[in-house]
mmCIF file of C-alpha atoms and ligand atoms in Angstrom:
data_model
loop_
_atom_site.group_PDB
_atom_site.id
_atom_site.type_symbol
_atom_site.label_atom_id
_atom_site.label_comp_id
_atom_site.label_asym_id
_atom_site.label_seq_id
_atom_site.Cartn_x
_atom_site.Cartn_y
_atom_site.Cartn_z
ATOM 1 C CA MET A 1291 -18.814 48.567 90.609
ATOM 2 C CA PRO A 1292 -21.457 45.832 90.238
ATOM 3 C CA PRO A 1293 -23.905 46.498 87.416
ATOM 4 C CA GLN A 1294 -27.108 48.163 88.559
ATOM 5 C CA VAL A 1295 -30.566 47.323 87.268
ATOM 6 C CA GLN A 1296 -31.216 50.854 86.112
ATOM 7 C CA ASP A 1297 -27.988 51.251 84.125
ATOM 8 C CA VAL A 1298 -28.473 52.223 80.488
ATOM 9 C CA LEU A 1299 -25.539 50.083 79.391
ATOM 10 C CA VAL A 1300 -24.099 47.009 81.048
ATOM 11 C CA ALA A 1301 -21.277 45.258 79.202
ATOM 12 C CA GLU A 1302 -19.734 42.286 80.969
ATOM 13 C CA ALA A 1303 -16.499 40.395 80.316
ATOM 14 C CA LEU A 1304 -16.331 41.155 76.596
ATOM 15 C CA ARG A 1305 -13.725 39.233 74.708
ATOM 16 C CA ARG A 1306 -12.715 39.161 71.077
ATOM 17 C CA SER A 1307 -9.828 37.684 69.116
ATOM 18 C CA TYR A 1308 -8.616 38.092 65.558
ATOM 19 C CA GLY A 1309 -6.855 34.874 64.684
ATOM 20 C CA GLU A 1310 -4.523 34.098 67.571
ATOM 21 C CA ARG A 1311 -4.542 37.648 68.906
ATOM 22 C CA VAL A 1312 -6.877 38.567 71.750
ATOM 23 C CA VAL A 1313 -7.640 42.246 71.107
ATOM 24 C CA VAL A 1314 -10.332 42.712 73.775
ATOM 25 C CA ASP A 1315 -9.786 40.702 76.906
ATOM 26 C CA GLY A 1316 -12.486 40.669 79.578
ATOM 27 C CA VAL A 1317 -13.697 44.262 79.326
ATOM 28 C CA SER A 1318 -16.671 45.286 81.500
ATOM 29 C CA LEU A 1319 -18.276 48.671 81.855
ATOM 30 C CA SER A 1320 -21.612 50.141 82.822
ATOM 31 C CA ILE A 1321 -23.213 53.541 82.335
ATOM 32 C CA ALA A 1322 -25.924 55.042 84.540
ATOM 33 C CA PRO A 1323 -28.695 57.153 82.993
ATOM 34 C CA GLY A 1324 -27.396 60.609 82.137
ATOM 35 C CA ALA A 1325 -23.785 59.655 82.835
ATOM 36 C CA THR A 1326 -20.865 59.948 80.433
ATOM 37 C CA TYR A 1327 -18.214 57.240 80.320
ATOM 38 C CA GLY A 1328 -14.863 57.959 78.700
ATOM 39 C CA LEU A 1329 -12.904 55.128 77.151
ATOM 40 C CA LEU A 1330 -9.242 56.081 76.846
ATOM 41 C CA GLY A 1331 -6.421 54.143 75.333
ATOM 42 C CA PRO A 1332 -3.560 54.373 72.857
ATOM 43 C CA ASN A 1333 -3.895 53.286 69.212
ATOM 44 C CA GLY A 1334 -4.798 49.629 68.990
ATOM 45 C CA ALA A 1335 -5.918 49.357 72.630
ATOM 46 C CA GLY A 1336 -9.232 47.815 71.568
ATOM 47 C CA LYS A 1337 -11.598 50.766 71.984
ATOM 48 C CA THR A 1338 -13.298 50.524 68.590
ATOM 49 C CA THR A 1339 -13.531 46.733 68.868
ATOM 50 C CA THR A 1340 -15.195 47.119 72.280
ATOM 51 C CA ILE A 1341 -17.641 49.681 70.923
ATOM 52 C CA SER A 1342 -18.435 47.494 67.922
ATOM 53 C CA MET A 1343 -19.418 44.667 70.287
ATOM 54 C CA VAL A 1344 -21.442 47.042 72.465
ATOM 55 C CA CYS A 1345 -23.384 48.147 69.362
ATOM 56 C CA GLY A 1346 -23.937 44.634 68.015
ATOM 57 C CA LEU A 1347 -21.874 45.315 64.879
ATOM 58 C CA LEU A 1348 -19.317 42.687 65.826
ATOM 59 C CA ALA A 1349 -19.926 39.342 67.525
ATOM 60 C CA ALA A 1350 -18.159 38.891 70.859
ATOM 61 C CA ASP A 1351 -16.331 35.596 71.483
ATOM 62 C CA ALA A 1352 -17.552 35.841 75.080
ATOM 63 C CA GLY A 1353 -19.384 38.273 77.315
ATOM 64 C CA THR A 1354 -22.738 40.045 77.225
ATOM 65 C CA VAL A 1355 -24.139 43.477 76.466
ATOM 66 C CA ARG A 1356 -27.473 44.852 77.684
ATOM 67 C CA VAL A 1357 -28.946 48.202 76.750
ATOM 68 C CA LEU A 1358 -31.796 49.251 79.060
ATOM 69 C CA GLY A 1359 -32.084 45.613 80.047
ATOM 70 C CA GLU A 1360 -32.433 44.336 76.464
ATOM 71 C CA PRO A 1361 -29.791 41.856 75.282
ATOM 72 C CA MET A 1362 -27.645 43.039 72.378
ATOM 73 C CA SER A 1363 -27.000 40.746 69.431
ATOM 74 C CA THR A 1364 -25.605 41.128 65.933
ATOM 75 C CA GLY A 1365 -29.042 40.553 64.402
ATOM 76 C CA ARG A 1366 -32.161 42.694 64.621
ATOM 77 C CA CYS A 1367 -32.904 43.409 68.264
ATOM 78 C CA ALA A 1368 -34.694 45.878 70.517
ATOM 79 C CA ALA A 1369 -31.425 46.887 72.187
ATOM 80 C CA LYS A 1370 -30.232 48.568 68.982
ATOM 81 C CA ARG A 1371 -33.134 51.027 68.971
ATOM 82 C CA HIS A 1372 -31.885 52.514 72.232
ATOM 83 C CA LEU A 1373 -28.481 53.523 70.959
ATOM 84 C CA GLY A 1374 -26.990 55.848 68.374
ATOM 85 C CA LEU A 1375 -23.460 55.286 67.079
ATOM 86 C CA VAL A 1376 -21.111 57.892 65.669
ATOM 87 C CA PRO A 1377 -18.429 55.700 64.089
ATOM 88 C CA GLN A 1378 -14.750 56.557 63.805
ATOM 89 C CA GLU A 1379 -15.096 56.483 59.998
ATOM 90 C CA LEU A 1380 -17.535 58.887 58.367
ATOM 91 C CA ALA A 1381 -20.655 57.416 56.808
ATOM 92 C CA LEU A 1382 -22.422 60.020 54.674
ATOM 93 C CA TYR A 1383 -23.366 60.389 51.005
ATOM 94 C CA PRO A 1384 -21.055 63.113 49.629
ATOM 95 C CA ASP A 1385 -23.326 64.200 46.763
ATOM 96 C CA LEU A 1386 -26.373 64.729 48.991
ATOM 97 C CA SER A 1387 -26.924 67.731 51.252
ATOM 98 C CA ALA A 1388 -26.780 67.339 55.044
ATOM 99 C CA ARG A 1389 -30.562 67.527 55.246
ATOM 100 C CA GLU A 1390 -30.989 64.959 52.447
ATOM 101 C CA ASN A 1391 -28.564 62.611 54.187
ATOM 102 C CA LEU A 1392 -30.462 62.889 57.456
ATOM 103 C CA GLU A 1393 -33.831 62.398 55.769
ATOM 104 C CA PHE A 1394 -32.502 59.319 54.021
ATOM 105 C CA PHE A 1395 -31.112 57.845 57.264
ATOM 106 C CA GLY A 1396 -34.283 58.711 59.179
ATOM 107 C CA ARG A 1397 -36.457 56.804 56.718
ATOM 108 C CA LEU A 1398 -33.958 53.936 56.753
ATOM 109 C CA GLN A 1399 -34.348 53.766 60.541
ATOM 110 C CA GLY A 1400 -38.094 53.439 60.117
ATOM 111 C CA LEU A 1401 -39.162 56.975 61.078
ATOM 112 C CA ASP A 1402 -42.174 58.336 59.163
ATOM 113 C CA ALA A 1403 -41.729 61.261 56.773
ATOM 114 C CA SER A 1404 -42.971 64.029 59.063
ATOM 115 C CA THR A 1405 -41.036 62.767 62.118
ATOM 116 C CA THR A 1406 -37.924 62.498 59.963
ATOM 117 C CA ARG A 1407 -38.297 66.095 58.761
ATOM 118 C CA ARG A 1408 -38.904 67.409 62.272
ATOM 119 C CA ARG A 1409 -36.012 65.462 63.822
ATOM 120 C CA ALA A 1410 -33.635 66.391 60.972
ATOM 121 C CA GLY A 1411 -34.309 70.064 61.728
ATOM 122 C CA GLU A 1412 -33.803 69.551 65.481
ATOM 123 C CA VAL A 1413 -30.542 67.634 65.225
ATOM 124 C CA LEU A 1414 -29.109 70.020 62.610
ATOM 125 C CA GLU A 1415 -29.831 72.840 65.070
ATOM 126 C CA LEU A 1416 -28.189 70.921 67.889
ATOM 127 C CA VAL A 1417 -24.911 70.366 66.010
ATOM 128 C CA GLY A 1418 -24.894 73.925 64.678
ATOM 129 C CA LEU A 1419 -25.464 73.117 60.998
ATOM 130 C CA ALA A 1420 -28.987 74.463 60.513
ATOM 131 C CA ASP A 1421 -27.837 77.382 58.350
ATOM 132 C CA ARG A 1422 -25.718 75.144 56.062
ATOM 133 C CA ALA A 1423 -28.138 72.212 55.877
ATOM 134 C CA GLY A 1424 -28.809 72.595 52.142
ATOM 135 C CA GLU A 1425 -25.167 72.301 51.076
ATOM 136 C CA ARG A 1426 -23.685 69.112 49.668
ATOM 137 C CA ILE A 1427 -21.601 67.090 52.103
ATOM 138 C CA ASP A 1428 -18.582 67.138 49.793
ATOM 139 C CA ALA A 1429 -18.469 70.929 50.219
ATOM 140 C CA TYR A 1430 -18.319 70.566 54.023
ATOM 141 C CA SER A 1431 -15.142 70.767 56.121
ATOM 142 C CA GLY A 1432 -14.049 67.618 57.977
ATOM 143 C CA GLY A 1433 -15.465 69.008 61.215
ATOM 144 C CA MET A 1434 -18.832 69.815 59.634
ATOM 145 C CA LYS A 1435 -19.062 66.289 58.189
ATOM 146 C CA ARG A 1436 -18.413 64.906 61.631
ATOM 147 C CA ARG A 1437 -21.123 67.093 63.146
ATOM 148 C CA CYS A 1438 -23.515 65.801 60.478
ATOM 149 C CA ASN A 1439 -22.529 62.235 61.398
ATOM 150 C CA ILE A 1440 -23.408 62.981 65.027
ATOM 151 C CA ALA A 1441 -26.747 64.420 63.926
ATOM 152 C CA ALA A 1442 -27.491 61.184 62.039
ATOM 153 C CA ALA A 1443 -26.916 59.110 65.186
ATOM 154 C CA LEU A 1444 -29.458 61.211 67.117
ATOM 155 C CA LEU A 1445 -32.382 61.118 64.674
ATOM 156 C CA HIS A 1446 -34.255 58.282 66.382
ATOM 157 C CA GLU A 1447 -33.824 59.811 69.873
ATOM 158 C CA PRO A 1448 -31.585 57.147 71.419
ATOM 159 C CA GLU A 1449 -31.071 56.881 75.198
ATOM 160 C CA LEU A 1450 -27.386 56.063 74.706
ATOM 161 C CA LEU A 1451 -25.059 57.913 72.343
ATOM 162 C CA ILE A 1452 -21.756 56.264 71.451
ATOM 163 C CA LEU A 1453 -19.019 58.380 69.895
ATOM 164 C CA ASP A 1454 -15.737 56.958 68.624
ATOM 165 C CA GLU A 1455 -13.136 59.748 68.684
ATOM 166 C CA PRO A 1456 -15.485 62.416 67.339
ATOM 167 C CA THR A 1457 -12.998 65.296 67.483
ATOM 168 C CA VAL A 1458 -9.983 63.756 65.742
ATOM 169 C CA GLY A 1459 -8.815 65.898 62.849
ATOM 170 C CA VAL A 1460 -11.535 68.539 63.141
ATOM 171 C CA ASP A 1461 -11.090 72.303 63.122
ATOM 172 C CA PRO A 1462 -11.315 74.155 66.485
ATOM 173 C CA GLN A 1463 -14.726 75.664 65.700
ATOM 174 C CA SER A 1464 -16.241 72.246 64.946
ATOM 175 C CA ARG A 1465 -14.566 70.782 68.004
ATOM 176 C CA ASN A 1466 -16.166 73.405 70.230
ATOM 177 C CA SER A 1467 -19.492 72.886 68.560
ATOM 178 C CA ILE A 1468 -19.234 69.090 69.053
ATOM 179 C CA LEU A 1469 -18.292 69.423 72.729
ATOM 180 C CA SER A 1470 -21.024 71.932 73.516
ATOM 181 C CA GLY A 1471 -23.553 69.797 71.613
ATOM 182 C CA ILE A 1472 -22.601 66.816 73.767
ATOM 183 C CA ALA A 1473 -22.867 68.948 76.915
ATOM 184 C CA GLU A 1474 -26.405 69.883 75.880
ATOM 185 C CA LEU A 1475 -27.318 66.224 75.331
ATOM 186 C CA GLN A 1476 -25.892 65.428 78.778
ATOM 187 C CA ARG A 1477 -28.153 68.091 80.286
ATOM 188 C CA GLU A 1478 -31.099 66.462 78.526
ATOM 189 C CA GLY A 1479 -30.202 63.210 80.307
ATOM 190 C CA LEU A 1480 -28.633 61.196 77.486
ATOM 191 C CA ALA A 1481 -26.097 58.544 78.532
ATOM 192 C CA VAL A 1482 -22.861 58.818 76.539
ATOM 193 C CA LEU A 1483 -19.980 56.475 75.783
ATOM 194 C CA TYR A 1484 -17.065 58.498 74.485
ATOM 195 C CA THR A 1485 -13.677 57.410 73.220
ATOM 196 C CA THR A 1486 -10.928 59.942 72.828
ATOM 197 C CA HIS A 1487 -7.186 60.500 72.806
ATOM 198 C CA TYR A 1488 -7.667 63.909 74.354
ATOM 199 C CA MET A 1489 -7.355 63.951 78.124
ATOM 200 C CA GLU A 1490 -8.817 67.414 78.456
ATOM 201 C CA GLU A 1491 -11.993 66.220 76.713
ATOM 202 C CA ALA A 1492 -12.261 63.243 79.041
ATOM 203 C CA GLU A 1493 -11.761 65.468 82.080
ATOM 204 C CA ARG A 1494 -14.315 67.955 80.822
ATOM 205 C CA LEU A 1495 -17.059 65.564 79.700
ATOM 206 C CA CYS A 1496 -16.801 62.295 81.578
ATOM 207 C CA ASP A 1497 -18.084 61.212 84.994
ATOM 208 C CA ARG A 1498 -16.180 57.956 84.773
ATOM 209 C CA ILE A 1499 -13.116 57.015 82.811
ATOM 210 C CA GLY A 1500 -11.817 53.597 81.824
ATOM 211 C CA ILE A 1501 -8.235 53.272 80.650
ATOM 212 C CA MET A 1502 -7.645 50.448 78.157
ATOM 213 C CA ASP A 1503 -4.319 49.077 77.055
ATOM 214 C CA GLU A 1504 -3.640 46.009 74.926
ATOM 215 C CA GLY A 1505 -7.212 44.819 75.183
ATOM 216 C CA ARG A 1506 -7.584 45.102 78.943
ATOM 217 C CA MET A 1507 -9.211 47.632 81.210
ATOM 218 C CA ILE A 1508 -6.248 48.577 83.368
ATOM 219 C CA ALA A 1509 -7.863 51.274 85.531
ATOM 220 C CA GLU A 1510 -11.283 52.769 86.051
ATOM 221 C CA GLY A 1511 -12.714 55.586 88.123
ATOM 222 C CA SER A 1512 -13.538 59.280 88.214
ATOM 223 C CA THR A 1513 -10.762 61.665 87.161
ATOM 224 C CA SER A 1514 -9.929 62.424 90.791
ATOM 225 C CA GLU A 1515 -9.911 58.730 91.749
ATOM 226 C CA LEU A 1516 -7.522 57.967 88.906
ATOM 227 C CA VAL A 1517 -5.231 60.859 89.794
ATOM 228 C CA GLU A 1518 -5.314 59.675 93.416
ATOM 229 C CA MET A 1519 -3.978 56.294 92.285
ATOM 230 C CA VAL A 1520 -0.683 57.798 91.228
ATOM 231 C CA ALA A 1521 -0.656 60.867 93.476
ATOM 232 C CA ALA A 1522 2.037 59.266 95.599
ATOM 233 C CA HIS A 1523 4.372 59.515 92.608
ATOM 234 C CA PRO A 1524 5.317 63.098 91.841
ATOM 235 C CA ILE A 1525 6.777 63.962 88.475
ATOM 236 C CA VAL A 1526 9.961 65.878 87.868
ATOM 237 C CA ARG A 1527 9.763 67.564 84.486
ATOM 238 C CA LEU A 1528 13.171 68.268 82.994
ATOM 239 C CA ARG A 1529 13.563 70.531 79.982
ATOM 240 C CA ALA A 1530 16.870 70.273 78.205
ATOM 241 C CA ASP A 1531 18.613 70.700 74.860
ATOM 242 C CA GLY A 1532 20.933 67.979 73.605
ATOM 243 C CA GLU A 1533 20.914 64.213 73.762
ATOM 244 C CA LEU A 1534 17.772 63.570 75.789
ATOM 245 C CA ASP A 1535 17.857 59.844 75.072
ATOM 246 C CA VAL A 1536 21.251 59.530 76.771
ATOM 247 C CA LEU A 1537 19.929 61.420 79.793
ATOM 248 C CA ALA A 1538 16.822 59.200 79.836
ATOM 249 C CA THR A 1539 18.959 56.045 79.975
ATOM 250 C CA ARG A 1540 21.055 57.411 82.863
ATOM 251 C CA LEU A 1541 18.008 58.609 84.804
ATOM 252 C CA ALA A 1542 16.371 55.212 84.529
ATOM 253 C CA GLU A 1543 19.279 53.805 86.561
ATOM 254 C CA VAL A 1544 18.892 56.301 89.434
ATOM 255 C CA THR A 1545 17.503 54.782 92.647
ATOM 256 C CA GLY A 1546 14.057 56.221 93.370
ATOM 257 C CA VAL A 1547 13.257 56.844 89.695
ATOM 258 C CA GLU A 1548 10.268 54.701 88.719
ATOM 259 C CA ARG A 1549 9.883 55.637 85.112
ATOM 260 C CA VAL A 1550 11.294 58.067 82.561
ATOM 261 C CA ILE A 1551 8.881 59.251 79.925
ATOM 262 C CA PRO A 1552 10.163 61.204 76.920
ATOM 263 C CA ALA A 1553 7.858 64.083 76.022
ATOM 264 C CA ASP A 1554 8.203 66.945 73.555
ATOM 265 C CA GLY A 1555 11.629 68.532 74.322
ATOM 266 C CA ARG A 1556 11.416 67.255 77.860
ATOM 267 C CA LEU A 1557 11.685 64.211 80.085
ATOM 268 C CA ASP A 1558 9.017 63.423 82.664
ATOM 269 C CA VAL A 1559 10.622 61.523 85.506
ATOM 270 C CA VAL A 1560 8.297 59.654 87.842
ATOM 271 C CA VAL A 1561 9.965 59.484 91.265
ATOM 272 C CA THR A 1562 9.108 58.016 94.640
ATOM 273 C CA GLN A 1563 9.994 61.097 96.690
ATOM 274 C CA PRO A 1564 11.305 64.289 95.117
ATOM 275 C CA GLY A 1565 13.012 65.333 98.365
ATOM 276 C CA THR A 1566 15.549 62.526 98.270
ATOM 277 C CA VAL A 1567 15.716 61.779 94.550
ATOM 278 C CA LEU A 1568 16.037 65.282 93.154
ATOM 279 C CA ALA A 1569 19.755 65.640 93.887
ATOM 280 C CA ALA A 1570 20.554 62.389 92.069
ATOM 281 C CA VAL A 1571 18.369 63.398 89.122
ATOM 282 C CA LEU A 1572 20.184 66.726 88.823
ATOM 283 C CA GLU A 1573 23.549 65.041 89.038
ATOM 284 C CA ALA A 1574 22.612 62.710 86.191
ATOM 285 C CA ALA A 1575 21.536 65.744 84.155
ATOM 286 C CA GLU A 1576 24.804 67.565 84.814
ATOM 287 C CA THR A 1577 26.955 64.676 83.647
ATOM 288 C CA ALA A 1578 24.861 63.887 80.541
ATOM 289 C CA PRO A 1579 25.477 65.576 77.150
ATOM 290 C CA VAL A 1580 22.577 67.999 77.634
ATOM 291 C CA ALA A 1581 22.003 71.602 78.700
ATOM 292 C CA LEU A 1582 19.274 71.803 81.299
ATOM 293 C CA THR A 1583 16.826 74.651 80.574
ATOM 294 C CA GLY A 1584 14.140 74.032 83.144
ATOM 295 C CA ILE A 1585 13.039 71.827 86.005
ATOM 296 C CA GLU A 1586 9.779 71.612 87.908
ATOM 297 C CA VAL A 1587 8.172 69.182 90.299
ATOM 298 C CA ASP A 1588 4.542 68.517 89.512
ATOM 299 C CA SER A 1589 1.705 66.504 90.921
ATOM 300 C CA PRO A 1590 0.248 64.191 88.271
ATOM 301 C CA ASP A 1591 -2.772 64.978 86.118
ATOM 302 C CA LEU A 1592 -4.875 62.549 84.101
ATOM 303 C CA GLU A 1593 -2.342 62.534 81.267
ATOM 304 C CA ASP A 1594 0.351 61.455 83.743
ATOM 305 C CA VAL A 1595 -1.916 58.752 85.161
ATOM 306 C CA PHE A 1596 -2.166 57.360 81.700
ATOM 307 C CA LEU A 1597 1.573 57.495 81.092
ATOM 308 C CA HIS A 1598 2.242 55.972 84.456
ATOM 309 C CA LEU A 1599 -0.127 53.059 83.907
ATOM 310 C CA THR A 1600 0.686 52.279 80.303
ATOM 311 C CA GLY A 1601 4.161 53.722 79.783
ATOM 312 C CA LYS A 1602 2.777 55.148 76.534
ATOM 313 C CA ALA A 1603 1.725 58.558 75.398
ATOM 314 C CA LEU A 1604 -1.930 58.740 74.561
ATOM 315 C CA ARG A 1605 -1.193 60.047 71.092
ATOM 316 C CA ASP A 1606 1.393 58.628 68.702
HETATM 317 N N1 LIG B 323 -10.839 43.354 61.368
HETATM 318 C C1 LIG B 323 -9.695 43.165 62.036
HETATM 319 N N2 LIG B 323 -8.859 42.152 61.732
HETATM 320 C C2 LIG B 323 -7.712 41.938 62.414
HETATM 321 N N3 LIG B 323 -7.283 42.704 63.434
HETATM 322 C C3 LIG B 323 -8.069 43.730 63.790
HETATM 323 C C4 LIG B 323 -9.295 44.032 63.117
HETATM 324 N N4 LIG B 323 -9.851 45.114 63.720
HETATM 325 C C5 LIG B 323 -9.001 45.488 64.685
HETATM 326 N N5 LIG B 323 -7.930 44.665 64.743
HETATM 327 C C6 LIG B 323 -6.808 44.758 65.688
HETATM 328 O O1 LIG B 323 -7.348 44.823 66.995
HETATM 329 C C7 LIG B 323 -6.584 45.719 67.800
HETATM 330 C C8 LIG B 323 -7.522 46.727 68.431
HETATM 331 O O2 LIG B 323 -8.027 47.581 67.414
HETATM 332 P P1 LIG B 323 -9.083 48.734 67.706
HETATM 333 O O3 LIG B 323 -9.446 49.331 66.381
HETATM 334 O O4 LIG B 323 -10.174 48.197 68.541
HETATM 335 O O5 LIG B 323 -8.192 49.750 68.563
HETATM 336 P P2 LIG B 323 -8.527 51.237 69.027
HETATM 337 O O6 LIG B 323 -8.272 51.284 70.480
HETATM 338 O O7 LIG B 323 -9.849 51.654 68.530
HETATM 339 O O8 LIG B 323 -7.371 52.076 68.285
HETATM 340 P P3 LIG B 323 -7.394 53.547 67.626
HETATM 341 O O9 LIG B 323 -7.160 54.500 68.759
HETATM 342 O O10 LIG B 323 -6.234 53.526 66.687
HETATM 343 O O11 LIG B 323 -8.705 53.754 66.935
HETATM 344 C C9 LIG B 323 -5.541 46.324 66.889
HETATM 345 O O12 LIG B 323 -4.327 45.677 67.115
HETATM 346 C C10 LIG B 323 -6.060 46.058 65.500
HETATM 347 O O13 LIG B 323 -4.996 45.906 64.619
HETATM 348 MG MG1 LIG B 324 -10.505 53.113 67.249
#
């Protein structure tokens, strides 16, 4: 999609190397006002590096970033005022309370004392921490700390919120609170850039999804567009006890089998046409040192799209 004038974020052809290794290689993405863009990719794909360039924390070797038309740079610039970043690593003072942290960050961002106090109250409410705001951060759970980190990114009322895997390692209650807080911000018209390993979060929150692997954007579209891309390749899910790796090797040699993906206690077999391939798949299973406990033919979901495109599971 060509970048549009009114887009909140336009990043074009971003590139970054560390030494000889190119870790982000020609990544472009744009986000319309009020839209949420999901950046998906396995560990090391280049998501955080991309986000760091988008935020002006890291210099790009090539490419450009504009936020609401303003050019991003690593120095002081107007573009930075339009965005709030929730980094992958927590950045809070453990011996201050949540409210004290937010008031400190607010003043640091140049807000006056009364605006800081008002906004701190609003964002604490939004992330569901208003009733615990006086407690020290080091007494918070991991999920509560993360919610406080999100609150800090919202103090200056940015038009674009960038979250780097905000729900990793958080308790279910915090996760729900984070997701519903983001949904509320979406309703208020905030543009969001969201990286995650969780497909269900991407499906739930994002209008557009970009799949990154080894520094490149390998596919982009809405969830249904991405699923469409691999819809012609049904998946036979085999559950079995025994030596699944032996079965996987044999299946990979069957004509009509495109890919065999080991999953938890199961093999997902991407086939061209289940009608003709199924018999050969079953024969391979019968002659392998395994006991088949279940078989189903499935149409792919977003998780399968990812596996199909990258050959990797989204989580290690
Ligand atoms: N400061 C650095 N010096 C050298 N290599 C780096 C540095 N930062 C990142 N890399 C490398 O760049 C690649 C991309 O890393 P990045 O953190 O962007 O991946 P990611 O997609 O965010 O992964 P994760 O899901 O694990 O957070 C990795 O191979 C990483 O080792
Ligand atoms: Mg990362």
